[in-house]
Structures are given as C-alpha cells and as structure tokens.
mmCIF file with all atom_site columns, C-alpha atoms in Angstrom:
data_model
loop_
_atom_site.group_PDB
_atom_site.id
_atom_site.type_symbol
_atom_site.label_atom_id
_atom_site.label_alt_id
_atom_site.label_comp_id
_atom_site.label_asym_id
_atom_site.label_entity_id
_atom_site.label_seq_id
_atom_site.pdbx_PDB_ins_code
_atom_site.Cartn_x
_atom_site.Cartn_y
_atom_site.Cartn_z
_atom_site.occupancy
_atom_site.B_iso_or_equiv
_atom_site.pdbx_formal_charge
_atom_site.auth_seq_id
_atom_site.auth_comp_id
_atom_site.auth_asym_id
_atom_site.auth_atom_id
_atom_site.pdbx_PDB_model_num
ATOM 1   C CA . MET A 1 1   ? -20.394 12.558 -3.487  1.00 49.00 ? 207 MET A CA 1
ATOM 2   C CA . PRO A 1 2   ? -16.815 11.633 -4.657  1.00 54.00 ? 208 PRO A CA 1
ATOM 3   C CA . SER A 1 3   ? -15.912 12.076 -8.351  1.00 56.00 ? 209 SER A CA 1
ATOM 4   C CA . PRO A 1 4   ? -16.096 8.785  -10.330 1.00 55.00 ? 210 PRO A CA 1
ATOM 5   C CA . LEU A 1 5   ? -12.475 9.249  -11.302 1.00 50.00 ? 211 LEU A CA 1
ATOM 6   C CA . LYS A 1 6   ? -11.345 9.298  -7.636  1.00 54.00 ? 212 LYS A CA 1
ATOM 7   C CA . ARG A 1 7   ? -12.889 5.840  -7.318  1.00 54.00 ? 213 ARG A CA 1
ATOM 8   C CA . VAL A 1 8   ? -11.336 4.595  -10.580 1.00 47.00 ? 214 VAL A CA 1
ATOM 9   C CA . PHE A 1 9   ? -7.685  5.448  -9.935  1.00 49.00 ? 215 PHE A CA 1
ATOM 10  C CA . PRO A 1 10  ? -7.213  3.327  -6.813  1.00 54.00 ? 216 PRO A CA 1
ATOM 11  C CA . LEU A 1 11  ? -8.837  0.441  -8.746  1.00 49.00 ? 217 LEU A CA 1
ATOM 12  C CA . LEU A 1 12  ? -6.407  0.958  -11.636 1.00 49.00 ? 218 LEU A CA 1
ATOM 13  C CA . GLY A 1 13  ? -3.570  0.691  -9.155  1.00 51.00 ? 219 GLY A CA 1
ATOM 14  C CA . LEU A 1 14  ? -4.896  -2.551 -7.751  1.00 51.00 ? 220 LEU A CA 1
ATOM 15  C CA . CYS A 1 15  ? -5.401  -3.918 -11.236 1.00 50.00 ? 221 CYS A CA 1
ATOM 16  C CA . ALA A 1 16  ? -1.677  -3.122 -12.123 1.00 49.00 ? 222 ALA A CA 1
ATOM 17  C CA . VAL A 1 17  ? -0.594  -5.011 -8.947  1.00 48.00 ? 223 VAL A CA 1
ATOM 18  C CA . LEU A 1 18  ? -2.768  -7.978 -9.692  1.00 48.00 ? 224 LEU A CA 1
ATOM 19  C CA . SER A 1 19  ? -1.808  -8.178 -13.398 1.00 55.00 ? 225 SER A CA 1
ATOM 20  C CA . GLY A 1 20  ? 1.916   -8.067 -12.647 1.00 78.00 ? 226 GLY A CA 1
ATOM 21  C CA . GLN A 1 21  ? 2.474   -4.537 -14.129 1.00 91.00 ? 227 GLN A CA 1
ATOM 22  C CA . THR A 1 22  ? 4.547   -3.435 -11.203 1.00 95.00 ? 228 THR A CA 1
ATOM 23  C CA . GLY A 1 23  ? 8.142   -2.995 -10.218 1.00 96.00 ? 229 GLY A CA 1
ATOM 24  C CA . THR A 1 24  ? 10.405  -1.955 -7.498  1.00 97.00 ? 230 THR A CA 1
ATOM 25  C CA . VAL A 1 25  ? 11.867  1.451  -6.641  1.00 97.00 ? 231 VAL A CA 1
ATOM 26  C CA . GLU A 1 26  ? 14.771  1.511  -4.342  1.00 97.00 ? 232 GLU A CA 1
ATOM 27  C CA . GLY A 1 27  ? 17.781  3.564  -3.543  1.00 97.00 ? 233 GLY A CA 1
ATOM 28  C CA . ASP A 1 28  ? 19.580  5.396  -0.756  1.00 96.00 ? 234 ASP A CA 1
ATOM 29  C CA . VAL A 1 29  ? 19.897  8.657  1.095   1.00 94.00 ? 235 VAL A CA 1
ATOM 30  C CA . THR A 1 30  ? 23.419  9.988  1.769   1.00 93.00 ? 236 THR A CA 1
ATOM 31  C CA . GLY A 1 31  ? 24.891  13.161 3.028   1.00 90.00 ? 237 GLY A CA 1
ATOM 32  C CA . GLY A 1 32  ? 27.929  15.197 3.523   1.00 75.00 ? 238 GLY A CA 1
ATOM 33  C CA . GLY A 1 33  ? 31.236  15.152 1.606   1.00 75.00 ? 239 GLY A CA 1
ATOM 34  C CA . ALA A 1 34  ? 31.857  11.564 2.574   1.00 81.00 ? 240 ALA A CA 1
ATOM 35  C CA . LYS A 1 35  ? 28.303  10.568 1.433   1.00 84.00 ? 241 LYS A CA 1
ATOM 36  C CA . LYS A 1 36  ? 27.553  8.815  4.786   1.00 93.00 ? 242 LYS A CA 1
ATOM 37  C CA . PRO A 1 37  ? 24.204  7.002  4.983   1.00 95.00 ? 243 PRO A CA 1
ATOM 38  C CA . ILE A 1 38  ? 21.343  8.991  6.415   1.00 95.00 ? 244 ILE A CA 1
ATOM 39  C CA . ALA A 1 39  ? 19.018  6.845  8.459   1.00 95.00 ? 245 ALA A CA 1
ATOM 40  C CA . GLY A 1 40  ? 15.356  7.829  9.220   1.00 96.00 ? 246 GLY A CA 1
ATOM 41  C CA . ALA A 1 41  ? 14.938  10.023 6.036   1.00 95.00 ? 247 ALA A CA 1
ATOM 42  C CA . ARG A 1 42  ? 11.277  10.083 4.940   1.00 95.00 ? 248 ARG A CA 1
ATOM 43  C CA . ILE A 1 43  ? 10.813  9.244  1.324   1.00 96.00 ? 249 ILE A CA 1
ATOM 44  C CA . ARG A 1 44  ? 7.625   9.874  -0.619  1.00 96.00 ? 250 ARG A CA 1
ATOM 45  C CA . LEU A 1 45  ? 6.601   8.402  -3.937  1.00 97.00 ? 251 LEU A CA 1
ATOM 46  C CA . GLN A 1 46  ? 3.579   9.425  -5.959  1.00 95.00 ? 252 GLN A CA 1
ATOM 47  C CA . ASP A 1 47  ? 2.013   6.353  -7.613  1.00 93.00 ? 253 ASP A CA 1
ATOM 48  C CA . GLY A 1 48  ? -0.972  7.632  -9.516  1.00 90.00 ? 254 GLY A CA 1
ATOM 49  C CA . GLU A 1 49  ? -3.438  8.848  -6.848  1.00 91.00 ? 255 GLU A CA 1
ATOM 50  C CA . ARG A 1 50  ? -1.589  6.893  -4.166  1.00 92.00 ? 256 ARG A CA 1
ATOM 51  C CA . LEU A 1 51  ? 0.995   8.467  -1.972  1.00 96.00 ? 257 LEU A CA 1
ATOM 52  C CA . LEU A 1 52  ? 3.539   5.920  -0.692  1.00 97.00 ? 258 LEU A CA 1
ATOM 53  C CA . PHE A 1 53  ? 5.831   6.632  2.202   1.00 97.00 ? 259 PHE A CA 1
ATOM 54  C CA . THR A 1 54  ? 8.813   4.822  3.687   1.00 98.00 ? 260 THR A CA 1
ATOM 55  C CA . ARG A 1 55  ? 11.936  5.626  5.760   1.00 98.00 ? 261 ARG A CA 1
ATOM 56  C CA . SER A 1 56  ? 15.601  4.969  5.009   1.00 98.00 ? 262 SER A CA 1
ATOM 57  C CA . ASP A 1 57  ? 17.176  2.293  7.204   1.00 98.00 ? 263 ASP A CA 1
ATOM 58  C CA . GLU A 1 58  ? 20.413  2.482  9.255   1.00 97.00 ? 264 GLU A CA 1
ATOM 59  C CA . ASN A 1 59  ? 22.372  2.106  5.960   1.00 97.00 ? 265 ASN A CA 1
ATOM 60  C CA . GLY A 1 60  ? 20.443  4.873  4.194   1.00 97.00 ? 266 GLY A CA 1
ATOM 61  C CA . HIS A 1 61  ? 18.611  2.343  1.985   1.00 98.00 ? 267 HIS A CA 1
ATOM 62  C CA . PHE A 1 62  ? 14.924  2.419  1.122   1.00 98.00 ? 268 PHE A CA 1
ATOM 63  C CA . GLN A 1 63  ? 12.622  0.366  -0.998  1.00 98.00 ? 269 GLN A CA 1
ATOM 64  C CA . PHE A 1 64  ? 9.071   0.572  -2.509  1.00 98.00 ? 270 PHE A CA 1
ATOM 65  C CA . LEU A 1 65  ? 7.563   -2.709 -3.837  1.00 96.00 ? 271 LEU A CA 1
ATOM 66  C CA . GLU A 1 66  ? 4.673   -3.199 -6.243  1.00 95.00 ? 272 GLU A CA 1
ATOM 67  C CA . VAL A 1 67  ? 4.869   0.282  -7.764  1.00 97.00 ? 273 VAL A CA 1
ATOM 68  C CA . SER A 1 68  ? 2.807   0.786  -10.939 1.00 96.00 ? 274 SER A CA 1
ATOM 69  C CA . PHE A 1 69  ? 4.554   1.145  -14.319 1.00 96.00 ? 275 PHE A CA 1
ATOM 70  C CA . GLY A 1 70  ? 5.016   4.829  -15.370 1.00 96.00 ? 276 GLY A CA 1
ATOM 71  C CA . SER A 1 71  ? 6.916   7.884  -14.049 1.00 95.00 ? 277 SER A CA 1
ATOM 72  C CA . HIS A 1 72  ? 6.666   8.781  -10.351 1.00 96.00 ? 278 HIS A CA 1
ATOM 73  C CA . ALA A 1 73  ? 7.658   11.862 -8.572  1.00 94.00 ? 279 ALA A CA 1
ATOM 74  C CA . MET A 1 74  ? 9.759   11.257 -5.414  1.00 95.00 ? 280 MET A CA 1
ATOM 75  C CA . ALA A 1 75  ? 11.070  13.432 -2.526  1.00 93.00 ? 281 ALA A CA 1
ATOM 76  C CA . ALA A 1 76  ? 13.260  12.767 0.479   1.00 93.00 ? 282 ALA A CA 1
ATOM 77  C CA . GLN A 1 77  ? 13.494  14.742 3.695   1.00 91.00 ? 283 GLN A CA 1
ATOM 78  C CA . ARG A 1 78  ? 15.236  14.486 7.008   1.00 91.00 ? 284 ARG A CA 1
ATOM 79  C CA . LEU A 1 79  ? 14.845  16.850 9.892   1.00 87.00 ? 285 LEU A CA 1
ATOM 80  C CA . GLY A 1 80  ? 18.168  18.639 10.287  1.00 84.00 ? 286 GLY A CA 1
ATOM 81  C CA . CYS A 1 81  ? 19.206  18.293 6.606   1.00 84.00 ? 287 CYS A CA 1
ATOM 82  C CA . ILE A 1 82  ? 18.691  20.216 3.423   1.00 82.00 ? 288 ILE A CA 1
ATOM 83  C CA . PRO A 1 83  ? 18.996  18.967 -0.206  1.00 81.00 ? 289 PRO A CA 1
ATOM 84  C CA . ILE A 1 84  ? 22.247  19.673 -2.036  1.00 71.00 ? 290 ILE A CA 1
ATOM 85  C CA . SER A 1 85  ? 23.593  19.088 -5.550  1.00 58.00 ? 291 SER A CA 1
ATOM 86  C CA . GLU A 1 86  ? 27.141  18.166 -6.482  1.00 49.00 ? 292 GLU A CA 1
ATOM 87  C CA . GLY A 1 87  ? 26.795  18.823 -10.273 1.00 48.00 ? 293 GLY A CA 1
ATOM 88  C CA . ALA A 1 88  ? 25.134  17.361 -13.315 1.00 43.00 ? 294 ALA A CA 1
ATOM 89  C CA . GLY A 1 89  ? 23.357  14.119 -12.924 1.00 44.00 ? 295 GLY A CA 1
ATOM 90  C CA . THR A 1 90  ? 23.368  14.162 -9.090  1.00 41.00 ? 296 THR A CA 1
ATOM 91  C CA . ARG A 1 91  ? 20.019  13.405 -7.508  1.00 42.00 ? 297 ARG A CA 1
ATOM 92  C CA . THR A 1 92  ? 18.832  15.928 -5.005  1.00 45.00 ? 298 THR A CA 1
ATOM 93  C CA . ALA A 1 93  ? 15.930  15.853 -2.563  1.00 70.00 ? 299 ALA A CA 1
ATOM 94  C CA . THR A 1 94  ? 13.465  15.504 -5.513  1.00 86.00 ? 300 THR A CA 1
ATOM 95  C CA . SER A 1 95  ? 13.679  13.028 -8.260  1.00 90.00 ? 301 SER A CA 1
ATOM 96  C CA . TRP A 1 96  ? 11.728  10.776 -10.728 1.00 92.00 ? 302 TRP A CA 1
ATOM 97  C CA . ALA A 1 97  ? 11.578  6.968  -11.008 1.00 95.00 ? 303 ALA A CA 1
ATOM 98  C CA . THR A 1 98  ? 10.275  5.345  -14.221 1.00 95.00 ? 304 THR A CA 1
ATOM 99  C CA . LEU A 1 99  ? 9.138   1.787  -14.389 1.00 96.00 ? 305 LEU A CA 1
ATOM 100 C CA . SER A 1 100 ? 8.069   -0.276 -17.438 1.00 95.00 ? 306 SER A CA 1
ATOM 101 C CA . PRO A 1 101 ? 7.876   -3.887 -18.566 1.00 95.00 ? 307 PRO A CA 1
ATOM 102 C CA . ASP A 1 102 ? 11.521  -3.524 -19.769 1.00 95.00 ? 308 ASP A CA 1
ATOM 103 C CA . HIS A 1 103 ? 12.702  -1.759 -16.647 1.00 95.00 ? 309 HIS A CA 1
ATOM 104 C CA . ARG A 1 104 ? 10.911  -3.204 -13.572 1.00 96.00 ? 310 ARG A CA 1
ATOM 105 C CA . ARG A 1 105 ? 13.528  -1.812 -11.169 1.00 97.00 ? 311 ARG A CA 1
ATOM 106 C CA . ALA A 1 106 ? 14.565  1.886  -10.705 1.00 97.00 ? 312 ALA A CA 1
ATOM 107 C CA . GLU A 1 107 ? 17.290  3.177  -8.492  1.00 96.00 ? 313 GLU A CA 1
ATOM 108 C CA . VAL A 1 108 ? 17.151  6.611  -7.006  1.00 95.00 ? 314 VAL A CA 1
ATOM 109 C CA . HIS A 1 109 ? 19.789  8.398  -4.924  1.00 93.00 ? 315 HIS A CA 1
ATOM 110 C CA . PHE A 1 110 ? 19.096  11.343 -2.704  1.00 91.00 ? 316 PHE A CA 1
ATOM 111 C CA . LEU A 1 111 ? 21.811  13.654 -1.406  1.00 90.00 ? 317 LEU A CA 1
ATOM 112 C CA . LEU A 1 112 ? 21.171  15.737 1.732   1.00 90.00 ? 318 LEU A CA 1
ATOM 113 C CA . GLN A 1 113 ? 23.442  17.995 3.736   1.00 87.00 ? 319 GLN A CA 1
ATOM 114 C CA . PRO A 1 114 ? 23.331  17.224 7.468   1.00 84.00 ? 320 PRO A CA 1
ATOM 115 C CA . GLY A 1 115 ? 23.489  20.013 10.052  1.00 75.00 ? 321 GLY A CA 1
ATOM 116 C CA . ALA A 1 116 ? 21.061  22.452 8.575   1.00 55.00 ? 322 ALA A CA 1
ATOM 117 C CA . GLU A 1 117 ? 17.480  22.953 9.731   1.00 51.00 ? 323 GLU A CA 1
ATOM 118 C CA . ILE A 1 118 ? 14.799  22.623 7.022   1.00 45.00 ? 324 ILE A CA 1
ATOM 119 C CA . GLY A 1 119 ? 11.872  23.619 9.181   1.00 49.00 ? 325 GLY A CA 1
ATOM 120 C CA . ARG A 1 120 ? 8.610   21.820 9.471   1.00 49.00 ? 326 ARG A CA 1
ATOM 121 C CA . ALA A 1 121 ? 7.803   21.227 5.778   1.00 50.00 ? 327 ALA A CA 1
ATOM 122 C CA . HIS A 1 122 ? 6.323   17.867 4.999   1.00 50.00 ? 328 HIS A CA 1
ATOM 123 C CA . VAL A 1 123 ? 7.273   15.692 2.133   1.00 52.00 ? 329 VAL A CA 1
#
C-alpha cells in the first residue's frame, strides 16, 4: 500500500495549480564559444514529487508552465554535449529555479559544449 504522503504530494501540486500559486520557468540551452542555440536538449524540472520534462526548440528555448511556487532543481542534457562553465554566475547543466508570488517567472540558462560524448546517463 502506498504511503499516505505519496498520495498527498500530487494533490498539493494540483491545489497549487488550481489556486493560482504557480509560475513559469523558461530559458535556453546554448553551446560553444559563440553560444549557439542547442535544439533537442532534454530539460528536467523537479516540482515537488513531480518530474517535468521538455525539450529545447530549434532556438534552444524551453518553457515549463504552471510550476508550483518554491525552489526547483533543474538539469539539461543533450547527447553529444557536456556541461561547461565560463566563470562565476554562469549556469551549467544543473541549476535551480525559484518561484514565488512576487516572482512568478524564472529564467534559467544552460551552457553545454557540443562535440563531446556524455554517455547514456539520463537526466
């Protein structure tokens, strides 16, 4: 029999959506020195007990709608790419997005290096 908490968390997420306590997380995935858009990257967002997935479009853009308020762990992956960092403040293949009543939109930027194999790890 499932734990009562496992049944409560999805309901809390639904209540947040229905009560308007949600926001939008969006951003882009770029790569290389010229920061060219990377299409087809898989982006994961942890929203409480829910795992949300999307892919970047041909412009490297992605978007998650109706994400609950709070801090959310995120990751991006693309076959043939590895995460890189260009210095302080640069988002790499893992990041956080925080939403609140005062900040209903969060922007996240992922930087990957094309041309390197990352194996079969799943985000």
